[in-house]
Structures are given as structure tokens and as C-alpha cells.
XYZ file of C-alpha atoms in Angstrom:
738
model
C -25.820 33.430 -20.536
C -27.232 36.442 -19.610
C -27.150 36.849 -15.793
C -30.632 38.609 -15.751
C -32.533 35.709 -17.482
C -34.861 34.301 -15.375
C -33.315 30.729 -15.540
C -29.967 31.792 -14.642
C -31.502 33.505 -11.907
C -33.183 29.954 -10.788
C -30.050 28.373 -10.802
C -28.317 30.987 -8.328
C -30.738 30.460 -5.970
C -31.071 26.640 -6.300
C -27.078 26.669 -5.376
C -28.202 28.882 -2.265
C -30.488 26.234 -1.615
C -29.117 24.560 2.242
C -29.332 20.948 0.775
C -28.282 22.239 -2.777
C -25.299 19.969 -2.647
C -27.375 16.746 -1.284
C -28.721 17.108 -4.626
C -25.072 17.551 -6.640
C -24.308 14.165 -4.794
C -27.394 12.049 -5.251
C -27.275 13.340 -9.216
C -23.404 12.039 -9.315
C -24.645 8.415 -7.831
C -27.404 8.673 -10.148
C -25.249 9.371 -13.363
C -22.637 6.848 -12.567
C -25.474 3.994 -11.608
C -27.299 5.014 -14.763
C -24.284 4.544 -17.076
C -22.636 1.535 -15.041
C -26.222 -0.370 -14.789
C -25.858 -2.284 -18.218
C -22.264 -3.299 -17.429
C -23.010 -5.249 -13.987
C -26.278 -6.727 -15.123
C -25.975 -10.567 -15.411
C -27.182 -12.573 -18.892
C -29.318 -15.301 -17.970
C -29.892 -18.481 -20.679
C -32.597 -20.686 -21.414
C -30.609 -23.855 -21.872
C -31.364 -27.240 -21.356
C -29.621 -30.454 -21.557
C -29.503 -31.444 -25.607
C -29.684 -27.977 -26.688
C -27.571 -26.630 -28.949
C -25.909 -23.626 -28.108
C -26.236 -20.729 -30.617
C -23.107 -19.153 -29.505
C -19.977 -18.800 -27.861
C -20.471 -18.892 -24.098
C -18.018 -17.511 -21.623
C -17.669 -17.390 -17.902
C -19.041 -13.794 -16.843
C -17.160 -14.201 -13.575
C -14.207 -15.950 -11.916
C -16.139 -19.011 -9.953
C -14.820 -22.049 -7.849
C -16.394 -25.380 -9.157
C -17.011 -26.618 -5.938
C -18.792 -29.973 -6.583
C -16.040 -30.638 -9.163
C -12.960 -29.557 -6.503
C -14.532 -31.793 -3.864
C -14.913 -34.502 -6.177
C -10.952 -34.128 -7.109
C -10.346 -33.806 -3.559
C -11.547 -37.242 -2.293
C -9.990 -38.665 -4.881
C -6.703 -37.782 -3.595
C -7.501 -38.769 -0.488
C -8.894 -41.938 -1.373
C -5.126 -42.748 -3.141
C -3.202 -41.815 -0.153
C -2.127 -45.695 1.630
C -2.011 -46.117 5.447
C 0.367 -44.488 7.405
C 2.887 -47.342 9.781
C 4.894 -45.821 11.982
C 8.719 -47.600 13.182
C 8.525 -47.803 16.644
C 12.678 -47.598 17.842
C 11.913 -48.225 21.500
C 10.654 -51.914 20.631
C 14.025 -52.949 20.096
C 15.550 -51.142 23.570
C 12.764 -52.299 25.635
C 13.532 -56.183 24.284
C 16.875 -56.193 24.662
C 16.045 -54.373 28.246
C 13.837 -57.450 28.914
C 17.346 -60.347 28.149
C 19.365 -57.780 29.994
C 16.485 -58.395 33.324
C 16.912 -62.754 32.418
C 20.483 -62.679 32.500
C 20.697 -60.689 35.254
C 18.359 -62.784 37.374
C 20.302 -65.220 36.843
C 23.101 -64.184 37.624
C 21.619 -62.962 40.784
C 19.882 -66.014 41.932
C 23.200 -68.152 41.197
C 25.174 -65.979 43.942
C 22.174 -66.062 46.246
C 22.660 -69.659 45.777
C 26.047 -69.634 46.522
C 25.664 -67.706 49.872
C 22.582 -70.041 50.449
C 25.065 -73.188 50.245
C 27.655 -72.440 52.443
C 28.173 -74.087 55.689
C 30.698 -74.597 58.995
C 31.980 -78.249 59.728
C 34.584 -79.165 62.201
C 37.363 -80.955 60.050
C 39.696 -83.023 61.812
C 42.297 -80.974 63.282
C 39.139 -79.228 65.171
C 39.432 -76.125 62.785
C 35.703 -74.528 61.455
C 35.829 -74.875 57.855
C 33.399 -73.605 55.323
C 31.146 -76.277 52.803
C 29.653 -75.634 49.799
C 26.568 -77.634 50.191
C 24.320 -78.544 47.157
C 21.117 -76.636 46.959
C 17.739 -78.121 45.462
C 17.501 -77.258 41.568
C 13.520 -76.846 42.842
C 14.598 -74.303 45.312
C 16.678 -72.516 42.886
C 14.068 -72.199 40.121
C 11.818 -70.846 42.965
C 14.611 -68.113 44.110
C 14.944 -67.393 40.032
C 10.739 -67.514 39.255
C 10.481 -65.240 42.194
C 13.105 -62.667 40.659
C 11.313 -62.890 37.111
C 7.510 -62.424 38.490
C 8.779 -58.569 39.696
C 10.360 -57.981 36.082
C 8.938 -59.614 33.205
C 5.632 -59.093 31.841
C 3.664 -62.335 32.020
C 3.754 -62.881 28.346
C 7.562 -63.445 28.424
C 7.406 -65.642 31.495
C 5.185 -67.809 29.897
C 7.304 -68.233 26.459
C 10.297 -68.992 28.719
C 10.939 -72.522 28.807
C 11.537 -73.943 32.422
C 14.467 -76.235 30.506
C 15.978 -73.159 29.135
C 16.277 -71.221 32.773
C 17.787 -74.983 34.236
C 20.803 -74.542 31.395
C 21.104 -71.023 32.568
C 21.366 -71.973 36.118
C 23.970 -74.124 35.271
C 26.076 -72.172 32.955
C 29.101 -70.091 34.719
C 29.174 -66.370 34.848
C 31.571 -66.184 32.294
C 29.110 -68.589 29.360
C 26.289 -65.935 30.831
C 28.092 -62.632 29.753
C 28.771 -64.000 26.411
C 25.766 -65.400 25.980
C 24.198 -61.754 27.331
C 26.475 -60.232 24.455
C 25.634 -62.695 21.670
C 22.148 -62.288 21.730
C 21.774 -58.460 22.941
C 23.573 -57.880 19.590
C 21.646 -60.334 17.631
C 18.150 -58.953 18.798
C 18.829 -55.431 17.836
C 20.294 -55.887 14.596
C 17.474 -58.144 14.034
C 15.010 -55.868 14.981
C 16.629 -52.848 13.009
C 14.319 -54.094 10.743
C 10.458 -53.290 9.707
C 8.774 -55.426 11.092
C 4.507 -55.554 10.508
C 3.347 -58.637 9.727
C 3.646 -62.641 10.850
C 6.029 -63.032 7.771
C 8.074 -60.154 8.625
C 8.580 -61.401 12.133
C 9.364 -64.678 11.115
C 12.306 -63.606 8.578
C 13.427 -61.039 11.053
C 14.203 -64.446 13.387
C 16.001 -66.562 11.150
C 18.104 -63.625 10.502
C 18.818 -63.190 13.783
C 19.018 -67.467 14.237
C 21.735 -67.321 11.684
C 23.605 -64.494 13.356
C 23.652 -66.554 16.809
C 24.224 -69.869 15.136
C 28.012 -68.220 14.275
C 28.476 -67.998 18.108
C 30.395 -69.965 20.209
C 30.514 -69.744 23.884
C 33.572 -71.128 25.835
C 32.544 -74.649 27.363
C 29.027 -75.293 25.297
C 30.162 -78.493 23.478
C 26.356 -79.390 23.087
C 25.473 -75.694 22.198
C 22.628 -75.944 24.843
C 23.566 -72.637 26.042
C 23.234 -70.704 23.027
C 20.180 -72.607 21.885
C 18.691 -70.991 25.247
C 19.854 -67.657 23.632
C 18.182 -68.234 20.171
C 15.047 -69.518 22.573
C 15.327 -65.752 24.319
C 16.100 -63.943 21.384
C 13.078 -65.475 19.190
C 10.231 -64.453 22.211
C 12.528 -61.100 21.829
C 11.587 -59.946 18.165
C 8.295 -59.342 17.697
C 6.242 -56.021 15.253
C 7.828 -52.471 15.327
C 5.898 -51.215 12.635
C 2.237 -50.166 13.457
C -0.814 -48.274 11.875
C -0.986 -44.519 12.962
C -4.627 -43.393 12.065
C -4.076 -40.119 12.835
C -0.818 -39.238 10.463
C -2.760 -41.526 8.112
C -6.040 -39.110 8.231
C -3.467 -36.019 8.647
C -1.681 -37.553 5.218
C -5.707 -38.148 3.563
C -6.142 -34.215 4.663
C -2.995 -32.685 3.207
C -3.540 -34.208 0.045
C -7.242 -32.931 0.006
C -5.502 -29.257 0.976
C -3.233 -30.098 -1.937
C -5.636 -29.834 -4.325
C -6.486 -26.664 -6.157
C -9.887 -25.872 -6.562
C -11.011 -26.338 -9.918
C -11.510 -23.080 -11.126
C -14.088 -20.797 -13.849
C -11.847 -18.163 -14.658
C -13.376 -14.909 -16.097
C -13.936 -15.155 -19.903
C -13.229 -19.015 -20.122
C -15.361 -20.681 -22.876
C -17.402 -22.845 -21.330
C -19.309 -23.841 -24.545
C -18.821 -23.694 -27.971
C -21.679 -22.856 -31.126
C -23.293 -25.310 -31.821
C -22.251 -28.331 -29.333
C -24.885 -30.060 -27.775
C -25.719 -29.484 -24.131
C -24.698 -32.488 -21.934
C -25.024 -32.971 -18.384
C -21.487 -31.864 -17.503
C -21.617 -28.639 -19.382
C -24.948 -27.886 -18.096
C -23.760 -27.905 -14.572
C -20.788 -25.850 -15.515
C -23.241 -22.961 -17.376
C -25.128 -23.357 -13.868
C -22.004 -22.915 -11.913
C -21.281 -19.830 -13.647
C -24.444 -18.502 -13.184
C -25.548 -17.911 -16.851
C -28.687 -20.550 -15.932
C -29.508 -18.445 -12.571
C -33.262 -17.122 -13.387
C -33.140 -15.961 -10.311
C -33.045 -11.848 -10.433
C -30.904 -11.515 -8.115
C -29.721 -7.700 -7.233
C -26.498 -8.797 -5.434
C -25.013 -7.071 -8.675
C -26.685 -4.045 -8.546
C -26.203 -3.466 -4.446
C -22.394 -3.955 -5.112
C -22.361 -1.374 -7.403
C -24.099 1.019 -5.399
C -22.061 0.275 -2.703
C -18.897 0.502 -4.824
C -20.631 4.089 -5.582
C -20.887 5.367 -2.181
C -17.609 5.034 -1.476
C -16.288 6.904 -4.487
C -19.190 9.162 -3.482
C -17.994 9.296 -0.085
C -14.277 10.069 -0.987
C -16.024 13.447 -2.883
C -17.901 14.735 -0.030
C -14.727 14.165 2.126
C -12.867 16.418 -0.187
C -15.811 19.433 -0.710
C -16.181 18.943 2.704
C -12.876 19.908 3.884
C -13.202 23.451 2.358
C -12.656 25.920 4.143
C -15.187 28.264 1.611
C -19.099 29.323 1.797
C -21.402 27.446 1.249
C -21.956 29.596 -2.120
C -18.730 28.893 -3.387
C -19.010 25.284 -2.942
C -21.950 24.861 -4.440
C -20.487 26.010 -7.332
C -17.508 23.842 -7.206
C -19.907 21.316 -7.080
C -21.870 21.745 -9.645
C -19.154 22.482 -12.156
C -17.690 18.800 -10.701
C -21.109 17.729 -11.592
C -20.827 19.065 -14.995
C -17.628 18.133 -15.498
C -17.962 14.467 -14.035
C -20.941 13.905 -16.252
C -19.499 15.068 -19.810
C -16.920 12.731 -18.859
C -18.141 9.960 -18.510
C -20.591 10.333 -21.212
C -17.882 10.419 -23.426
C -16.548 7.382 -21.889
C -20.371 5.367 -22.602
C -20.843 6.544 -25.673
C -17.757 4.848 -26.666
C -17.856 1.890 -25.115
C -21.048 0.933 -27.737
C -18.408 0.641 -30.125
C -17.231 -2.501 -28.420
C -20.243 -4.752 -29.985
C -18.540 -4.733 -33.366
C -15.611 -7.070 -34.305
C -12.079 -6.102 -33.699
C -13.231 -3.017 -30.917
C -12.360 -4.733 -28.140
C -9.725 -2.280 -26.840
C -11.839 1.088 -28.420
C -11.891 2.027 -24.282
C -7.810 3.559 -25.290
C -9.438 6.230 -27.387
C -10.839 7.388 -24.029
C -9.985 10.949 -23.282
C -10.560 10.479 -19.776
C -7.318 12.504 -19.052
C -9.678 16.093 -19.964
C -11.993 15.618 -17.041
C -8.948 15.375 -14.569
C -7.326 18.257 -16.415
C -10.552 20.599 -16.406
C -10.564 19.386 -12.177
C -6.885 19.962 -12.081
C -7.496 23.569 -13.265
C -10.658 24.688 -12.051
C -10.955 23.327 -8.518
C -7.724 21.724 -7.124
C -4.902 18.983 -7.402
C -6.259 17.155 -4.704
C -9.666 16.378 -6.164
C -7.921 15.623 -9.647
C -5.852 12.745 -8.680
C -9.169 11.014 -6.839
C -11.345 12.104 -9.669
C -8.605 10.090 -11.697
C -9.113 7.015 -9.884
C -12.722 7.223 -9.834
C -12.355 7.279 -13.785
C -10.373 4.662 -13.632
C -12.606 2.432 -11.852
C -15.265 3.257 -13.577
C -13.608 2.757 -16.739
C -12.937 -0.671 -15.838
C -16.803 -1.120 -15.218
C -17.553 0.459 -18.585
C -15.550 -1.221 -20.722
C -16.113 -4.933 -19.340
C -16.132 -7.674 -21.615
C -18.638 -9.415 -19.232
C -21.373 -7.968 -17.066
C -20.342 -8.467 -13.546
C -16.286 -8.325 -14.646
C -13.757 -5.717 -14.377
C -11.077 -4.705 -17.288
C -8.414 -3.790 -15.062
C -5.830 -3.309 -17.243
C -7.810 -0.408 -19.220
C -9.248 0.900 -15.748
C -5.341 1.271 -15.030
C -4.560 2.565 -18.193
C -7.202 5.546 -17.947
C -6.320 6.162 -14.042
C -2.639 6.860 -15.254
C -3.450 8.642 -18.095
C -5.613 11.388 -16.504
C -2.479 11.405 -13.286
C -0.140 12.451 -16.042
C -2.314 15.233 -17.683
C -2.580 16.465 -13.170
C 1.014 15.800 -12.706
C 1.870 17.875 -16.198
C -0.564 20.929 -15.414
C 0.729 20.631 -11.881
C 4.229 22.131 -13.124
C 2.926 24.182 -16.008
C -0.482 25.807 -14.951
C -1.020 28.000 -17.696
C -3.513 27.644 -20.673
C -1.046 27.992 -23.254
C 0.477 24.728 -22.069
C -2.475 22.510 -22.089
C -1.761 21.174 -25.306
C 1.355 20.050 -24.063
C -0.063 18.323 -21.322
C -2.160 16.588 -24.136
C 1.154 15.687 -26.113
C 2.864 14.295 -22.873
C -0.688 11.987 -21.930
C -0.239 10.645 -25.608
C 3.416 9.805 -24.797
C 2.617 7.928 -21.215
C -0.483 6.626 -22.974
C 1.895 4.634 -25.184
C 4.032 3.965 -22.830
C 0.835 2.189 -20.571
C 0.066 0.342 -23.748
C 3.160 -1.237 -24.310
C 3.637 -1.924 -20.820
C 0.334 -3.556 -20.581
C 0.992 -5.885 -23.736
C 4.263 -7.183 -22.829
C 2.936 -8.203 -19.357
C 0.219 -10.172 -21.769
C 2.878 -11.279 -23.273
C 2.269 -10.472 -26.468
C 4.280 -11.212 -29.388
C 4.862 -7.834 -31.128
C 7.283 -9.174 -34.358
C 3.939 -11.122 -35.379
C 1.841 -9.834 -37.594
C -1.290 -10.054 -35.144
C 0.667 -8.473 -32.951
C 2.348 -6.178 -34.579
C -1.089 -4.392 -35.582
C -2.560 -4.719 -32.571
C 0.117 -2.684 -31.019
C -0.342 0.062 -33.942
C -4.078 0.373 -33.889
C -3.647 1.017 -29.405
C -1.027 2.993 -30.048
C -2.798 5.108 -32.674
C -5.674 5.400 -29.882
C -3.663 5.837 -26.907
C -2.192 9.113 -29.144
C -5.281 10.511 -29.675
C -6.428 10.181 -26.701
C -4.045 12.508 -25.119
C -4.635 14.966 -27.860
C -8.774 14.807 -28.005
C -8.048 15.531 -23.812
C -6.324 18.745 -24.484
C -8.649 19.415 -27.258
C -11.531 19.150 -25.598
C -10.047 20.877 -22.572
C -9.330 23.728 -24.479
C -12.551 24.395 -25.899
C -14.530 23.655 -22.676
C -12.061 25.672 -20.682
C -13.639 29.374 -21.648
C -16.963 28.017 -20.691
C -16.576 26.559 -17.171
C -14.237 30.484 -16.257
C -16.633 32.582 -17.799
C -19.546 30.167 -16.390
C -18.287 30.474 -12.680
C -16.551 33.168 -12.705
C -12.568 31.360 -11.914
C -10.215 33.970 -11.247
C -12.145 36.400 -12.601
C -12.029 40.275 -12.925
C -14.726 39.974 -10.615
C -12.943 36.911 -8.363
C -10.303 39.024 -7.450
C -12.186 42.601 -6.930
C -14.003 40.084 -4.407
C -10.689 38.964 -2.374
C -9.391 42.561 -2.380
C -12.281 43.260 -0.470
C -11.095 44.896 3.348
C -14.285 42.676 4.647
C -12.347 39.707 3.363
C -11.676 37.534 6.402
C -8.093 36.520 5.676
C -6.924 40.266 5.225
C -9.237 41.323 8.373
C -6.925 38.379 10.090
C -3.871 40.382 8.432
C -5.256 43.772 9.672
C -6.181 43.037 13.002
C -3.038 40.667 14.001
C -0.459 42.034 12.152
C -1.235 46.008 11.274
C 2.804 46.530 10.475
C 2.413 43.874 7.862
C -0.857 45.218 6.450
C 0.180 48.600 5.567
C 3.309 46.865 4.429
C 1.323 44.405 2.086
C -0.893 47.481 0.533
C 1.914 49.423 -0.504
C 3.570 46.414 -1.916
C 0.266 46.370 -3.799
C 0.424 49.783 -4.783
C 4.014 48.915 -6.443
C 3.249 45.659 -8.149
C -0.193 46.947 -9.890
C 1.631 49.532 -11.758
C 4.901 47.636 -12.287
C 2.389 44.996 -13.746
C 0.508 47.521 -16.458
C 4.002 48.725 -17.400
C 5.106 45.684 -19.012
C 1.123 44.579 -19.871
C 1.377 41.721 -16.517
C -1.953 40.962 -14.687
C -1.746 44.282 -12.700
C -5.031 43.155 -10.509
C -4.165 39.649 -10.259
C -0.629 41.579 -8.610
C -2.129 44.309 -6.778
C -4.490 41.226 -4.565
C -1.875 38.777 -4.483
C 0.293 41.203 -2.603
C -2.480 41.956 0.216
C -2.253 37.982 0.608
C 1.423 37.297 0.101
C 2.584 37.998 3.994
C -0.390 36.359 5.594
C 2.489 34.109 6.850
C 3.636 36.270 9.116
C 0.516 36.026 11.231
C 1.600 32.548 12.948
C 4.225 34.817 14.607
C 3.768 38.656 14.050
C 6.400 40.089 16.818
C 9.079 38.183 15.117
C 8.682 40.733 11.824
C 9.861 44.356 12.634
C 7.181 46.557 11.390
C 4.802 44.250 13.831
C 7.362 45.221 16.882
C 5.671 48.487 16.886
C 9.049 50.009 19.132
C 9.054 47.099 21.280
C 12.110 44.963 21.481
C 13.307 42.613 18.758
C 12.948 38.868 19.855
C 15.752 38.074 17.437
C 18.399 39.737 19.447
C 17.973 36.844 22.247
C 17.850 33.983 19.711
C 20.716 32.033 17.461
C 21.001 33.710 13.658
C 19.519 29.535 13.005
C 16.328 29.828 14.291
C 15.903 33.289 13.461
C 16.427 32.247 10.102
C 13.695 29.384 10.159
C 11.332 32.075 11.598
C 11.712 34.580 8.717
C 11.653 31.787 6.355
C 8.839 29.680 7.020
C 6.560 32.890 6.844
C 6.020 32.131 3.161
C 5.731 28.796 3.267
C 3.023 29.119 6.104
C 1.298 32.105 4.046
C 0.936 29.091 1.012
C -0.199 27.116 3.423
C -2.729 29.310 4.736
C -4.033 30.466 1.714
C -4.144 26.780 0.440
C -6.284 25.658 3.356
C -9.373 28.775 2.335
C -9.428 27.417 -1.037
C -7.835 30.923 -2.738
C -6.584 30.657 -6.196
C -3.411 28.589 -7.166
C -1.983 32.012 -8.470
C -2.197 33.505 -5.243
C -1.120 30.837 -3.338
C 2.052 30.630 -6.044
C 2.786 34.285 -5.421
C 3.312 34.112 -1.916
C 5.233 30.903 -2.110
C 7.213 32.101 -4.627
C 7.570 35.930 -3.872
C 11.204 35.585 -1.715
C 12.207 32.805 -4.500
C 15.727 31.254 -3.156
C 17.004 34.836 -2.106
C 19.377 34.608 0.871
C 18.762 36.521 4.590
C 21.956 38.111 4.303
C 21.514 39.917 7.974
C 20.890 36.637 9.925
C 23.619 35.216 7.281
C 26.296 37.366 7.954
C 25.533 37.405 11.845
C 25.953 33.587 11.777
C 29.059 34.076 9.697
C 30.318 35.985 12.308
C 30.104 33.487 15.105
C 31.290 30.455 12.754
C 33.364 31.141 9.894
C 32.182 27.591 8.240
C 28.866 28.906 7.860
C 27.243 27.685 4.578
C 25.396 30.517 2.220
C 22.931 28.143 1.299
C 21.772 27.681 4.947
C 20.382 31.310 4.767
C 18.211 30.896 2.030
C 14.451 30.452 1.357
C 13.403 27.082 0.091
C 11.871 28.799 -3.046
C 10.259 28.223 -5.139
C 11.885 31.204 -7.306
C 9.162 33.529 -9.065
C 7.516 31.224 -11.800
C 5.414 34.041 -13.073
C 6.144 37.961 -14.356
C 3.700 39.057 -11.615
C 5.418 36.455 -9.090
C 8.702 38.043 -10.029
C 7.362 41.777 -9.667
C 5.352 40.911 -6.077
C 9.129 39.533 -4.672
C 10.544 42.203 -5.747
C 8.213 45.318 -4.882
C 8.630 43.279 -1.039
C 12.098 43.738 -0.759
C 12.106 47.277 -2.292
C 9.265 48.432 0.130
C 10.818 47.190 2.915
C 14.551 48.869 1.937
C 12.615 52.492 0.734
C 11.085 52.530 3.838
C 14.341 51.741 6.240
C 14.979 55.177 4.712
C 15.692 57.764 6.562
C 15.456 60.814 3.995
C 13.730 59.182 1.093
C 15.017 61.174 -1.269
C 14.612 60.250 -5.473
C 18.198 59.456 -5.816
C 18.337 57.327 -2.756
C 15.420 55.658 -3.955
C 16.582 55.093 -7.452
C 19.488 53.329 -6.260
C 18.140 51.349 -4.008
C 15.034 50.009 -6.508
C 18.666 49.175 -9.115
C 20.051 47.697 -6.833
C 17.812 45.651 -5.701
C 16.922 44.646 -9.121
C 20.355 44.230 -9.352
C 21.101 41.965 -6.998
C 18.280 39.770 -8.003
C 19.334 39.284 -11.427
C 22.434 38.134 -10.243
C 21.026 35.899 -7.543
C 19.270 34.327 -10.233
C 16.007 34.736 -9.126
C 14.168 35.637 -12.322
C 15.715 32.614 -14.543
C 12.383 30.325 -13.763
C 10.307 33.043 -15.529
C 9.657 34.627 -18.843
C 10.667 38.157 -17.752
C 13.174 40.350 -19.758
C 15.888 43.115 -19.154
C 13.829 45.677 -21.080
C 10.178 44.931 -18.688
C 13.034 45.059 -15.852
C 13.804 48.473 -16.624
C 10.273 49.401 -17.202
C 9.526 47.804 -13.423
C 12.608 49.907 -12.158
C 11.407 53.138 -13.540
C 7.482 52.208 -12.374
C 8.774 51.583 -9.030
C 11.089 55.000 -8.984
C 8.065 56.775 -10.052
C 5.300 55.306 -7.530
C 7.721 55.323 -4.336
C 8.573 58.988 -5.432
C 5.035 59.778 -5.174
C 4.350 57.927 -1.860
C 7.898 59.666 -0.031
C 7.242 63.065 -1.505
C 8.946 66.523 0.045
C 6.193 68.043 1.734
C 5.974 72.104 2.030
C 6.471 72.817 5.462
C 3.734 75.913 6.056
C 4.524 78.608 8.804
C 2.014 78.359 11.199
C 3.629 74.687 11.751
C 7.035 76.216 11.203
C 6.613 78.556 14.426
C 5.073 75.843 16.765
C 8.297 74.042 15.982
C 10.609 76.952 16.783
C 7.921 77.609 19.883
C 8.266 74.545 20.869
C 11.694 74.124 21.329
């Protein structure tokens, strides 16, 4: 597109519009809503009881049949019988009352004996104690008084007076035997569950049977034993009672145990040609297929989902500390990438209506959009975009309106993320096709895993055919995504100036905020960076690498030193070196941090990835020899690995050249008399040292190229540090000033 055309001028002005980003977000939302609108529109049928279904009718969504559920729960509650509880305390209570009766009789007998004692004179005139009989009525009165205060009224009513008289006439030994026998027999009988009158009568019979075999000394007529039987029968009462609360709890538990009657998504409700009965009509209504009201809930839900996805994009793009113009350019580019990807997905989904094409979505090259976003914007946005593609895909490829195709959504998400991750390691145009093959491999793995999760039998003919078809589409998805990425990438690079020559020249402008930051805060580092830029650019041009990229990257490669400028010798300006007072480990941490700090600063300012990488890689994993030897003097057990930069090593020729130029410039600058011979010695020594240290092992640079680079460095340095002619006037002044 010609940059002086009216259309281009209009677009350029539009991108400078204050609310341009709002327009882009609105367009993104409208595009997503328009392409997914039909996938959430509920289907409404006009069917009455008695009609015949013209096709198979399936539930469009998961639903709980509340009416059927409540009916089953009521049936379960009605099947629960009354709950009765056994009161074990009843036996203890009744035994205690038998104790009270016997204890009262014994106490009465003791009191009567004391009352019957009288003093009389015998024939010798001495006083003797004689026992006088106490009337039975008086004895009974004493006993009744004791029982009245200790026994309930029903017991006093049921105990016969004759039985009490018999007990009063029994001796203490007989009462003891009777007590033990009666209590034991009552306790045994009350161990039974006594609920009804029949249960009570059975317990009394077993009690009486046990008492009949009891023998009481001196009770020849068994009158005392019969008293025990009479009292025991009174003691045996029901010990099992109806528990209304427990019954209600059991019925509620039975209700809760009933699983809700579910209508699953895609469940076949009515077969083609089947007559609509009242029950089928009710199920169709519950499933929402007969709802003639134009509900807007599905559209509101879709709009809310789109709003959430847009909010994540707004957060991402607002977090970039770039100018409004650049941000609008990124947004425009993102809008185009996203729209193309979503349109491809929608077009492919139209083929789902054909027979045996339900899984056609597996061929969608969604990874294309993620890879373009990764290469043209950044990895973080690409990952979020992958998630959005997965969500949109689960809606676009759903089988029924309002449902989500989770399997396909996960597949598209993983496919997109796979492309992003591969390009994170190999962000070069030549590896895009390799990324496509990697995506195809991941897609195949996802297909197998998803089918296995669904318990597909791969050894049956249908399962094998389905597997082969899906794998073919999975491989095609990765390959097509790579081809489309390769085809579209140049248009975006040219149309949006992604790391073009103009972009690099813009970044090399001394008025750039970051370059001004380096100049103002670390003037020594700025001068050092300019010198490194001269060396790196010449060396790159000597071996056919991108010299402009190396120059611009050199300007920014030490920006991490702006965090702690005084700890780097070129910024100390003759001041005291703070490292003299620090332990070597602390000094090492400060020096090493400038590479990672610099990469982070550049990343925060949305600088091109190539420049960020060079800032992070320019020291590789090289050794800080000064602090290492200093630490070694203090502790001989110090490991060399502790005093190395964390890396990574240089991944490109430009990174390797900038890193080497950085070391050489610092070394030559420290020379008092940088002659050509000394310069050449230092250059070759540093390159040799980096070769031996394997700092070039991860980039595609050859020994021949290193030789050319070495020559370029020497020529450039000799031009910078060439000998100057001393003019006579200057020499005379120097003599006079001695």
C-alpha cells in the first residue's frame, strides 16, 4: 500500500483518534457476538400432545427435571417406616424402684423392732428388754409412709397390700434373696424390645418363668416368691417408643439420597416418528424446546462472556508502556489477526451440518492466530489469545445451541499454546514450519487422549476409522497454521513496520526516553554503549548479520546499569569504588543483575524481542573473574559456577557479536597505551577465551566468521585509538608548563 494514498492517510489519522482503542474493542466484541450469535440461539418447537416428531429431538442443555425429582423423593420418603428408639434407662429406673420397695420394707422392720423394745423388771428385780409386738396396721402405716414419698402413684396403686404384709413378715435373708432374684429377672426381661402389649406380656412371661425356678429359704408355700413375681410384673413396662424427630430425619435423608433426575446435554428425548405423549411433552418443555418466549438470557450470557474476554485484552494492552500511536497499531494488527482466525473457524463450522462431520473443528488452524500474535506482539498476549480461541471454539463448534464443546475447546487451546511455546524457543521465520509440525504432533496427542477419555475402542472398525480421520485433520491443522503464518507474516511486518529498518532507526534516536535515561543517569555507560555499537555494527556487516539491529541493541544492552549506576566503574568518575567495601558475593550479584534488569526494563517498555534478547544474552554464562579470584582468596572452596552470569548464552550472531564487543571495548579502554599490537592481542585473547568457555555454542556462528569479526574489531579500535601527531605549539606549551 502506498503511504501517500488518501486511504492510508485516513487510516493513519484514524489510529491517532483519541478513542480509537475503544472502537477496536467494540469491533472485536461485535465480531465475536456476530460469529457466535447463531450458536447460542435456542431452538423453539411447535409441538402438541399427539403430534409426531419429524426428527430426533435432543436436549440442548443440561437440565434438572424438578417435577420428576420431587416425585421420586416423595416416594422415597413414603417408603421410610416409623423410627422407634430403645430407652435403656427404663430398665435401670424400674430396677431402682424394686430396690426402693425392699429397702423400705427392711427399714420399716428395723424401726418396728426398735419401737417394740420395752424395759421390764424380772423376778430378781433386774431391768430386762422385752420385745412387744407392734400391730400390723401400725407397721403398714410406717411402710406406706415411706413408699408414698419414694414411689410414683401408679406403683402404689398396683402393689397389693397382702404382698406388702408378706414382705413385712419375711426375714432379712429372705428379703435379700428375693431382691436379687427379682432384680436379675426384671433386668433380663427388660433387655427385650417392648413396644406393644403383646411384647410386654411376652416379657412378663419370660420373667415369671425365670422367677419360678428361684428358691427362697423358708418360703415353703412360695408366698414370698409370688410377691416378687407380682412386683416384677409391675416393673416390666414398654421400653421402645416412637421417635417423630428421628422419623422425620430418616425421611429427609431418604429424600436427600435421591439423585436429581437429570436431562443431559444431547440426551435423546423423542425419536423421529414417535408420538408426543403428555410425559414427553412435559420433558420437552423442561428441556426448553417448547419455550415460545423469546428469552434474552442466552444473548446476555454471550455478551457477558465476550465482555470478560475483552476485559483481559484491555488489561494486556493498557499494561504496555508505549505511545498511543504504537498501542493503536498493535490493536489494529490484533483486530485483523483475531478476525481472520475467527472467520476461518466459523467457515469450517458450517460443514458440521453434513453427516459424519461433527468433529470437523479439529482441522481449524487456530494456532496461526496465536503464532502471529506471539511473533508480532508478545508471548503473554498470545497465551491469553489462545485461551480466548479455545472458549470461542467451544461455542462455535457446539452440537446444540447454548451448549459448549469442551473437548474441541481444550484441543484448540492446547494447539494454540503449543505454537506459542515452540516459538518462544525458536522465534525465527525459518522455524515457523517446524512449529507447524510440532503443533501437528501435539494435536495428534490431544486427539488420542480425548478419544481415550471418552472410552473409544480403537480396535473396532468404527473407532479406528474415527481415529484416522481425526488424526488427519489434526496434522492438517498444524501444517495449514504454519503455512498461513508464513504467508501472512510479511504483510503484517510491512504493513505495521514490525522491527523494520525504520523501526530500528526510530529506536536509535537519542531522544528516545530510554536512551535519554541512560545518558542522564549513566553517562559513562552511554559512552561505552556507543563505542560497543560502532564495534558491533562493523563486525555484523563483515559477516552478513544485521548491523543496524546490533547497533540499536548495543545502545540498550546495558540499560540495567541505570538501577545501580555507581557500582559500575565507567560511571564512578574517579569516586571511591563501593565494591572495595563489599564481599565478592554481593558485588557479583550486583554486576550480574544488570543483564536481567536491563531485559526487564526493555520488556516493560515493549521493546522488540530481539533487542530484549541481546540485553539478556550479551554476557551469556561468562565468569566474573575479578570477583571470583577475590572470593577464592578468601575461601578456596568457592565454586566457579557461583560467579557466572545466569545466561542464556547468545542465541543469534548479533547477540554473540554485541557480547564480544562489550568485553573487548571494556578491556581496550583500560589500556594506558592501546597500540595496534596490544589491541590485536586483547581481541584475539577475548574471542579465544569465549570459544573455550563455550559462549558461542548456542548460536550459528562459524570459526571463519569469528576471524572476520576479530579483524573488524581490530580495524575499528585502531581507528578509534590511533596515534595523534603532537603539534609544535602544544609541545612547547607542555615544556613551559613543567
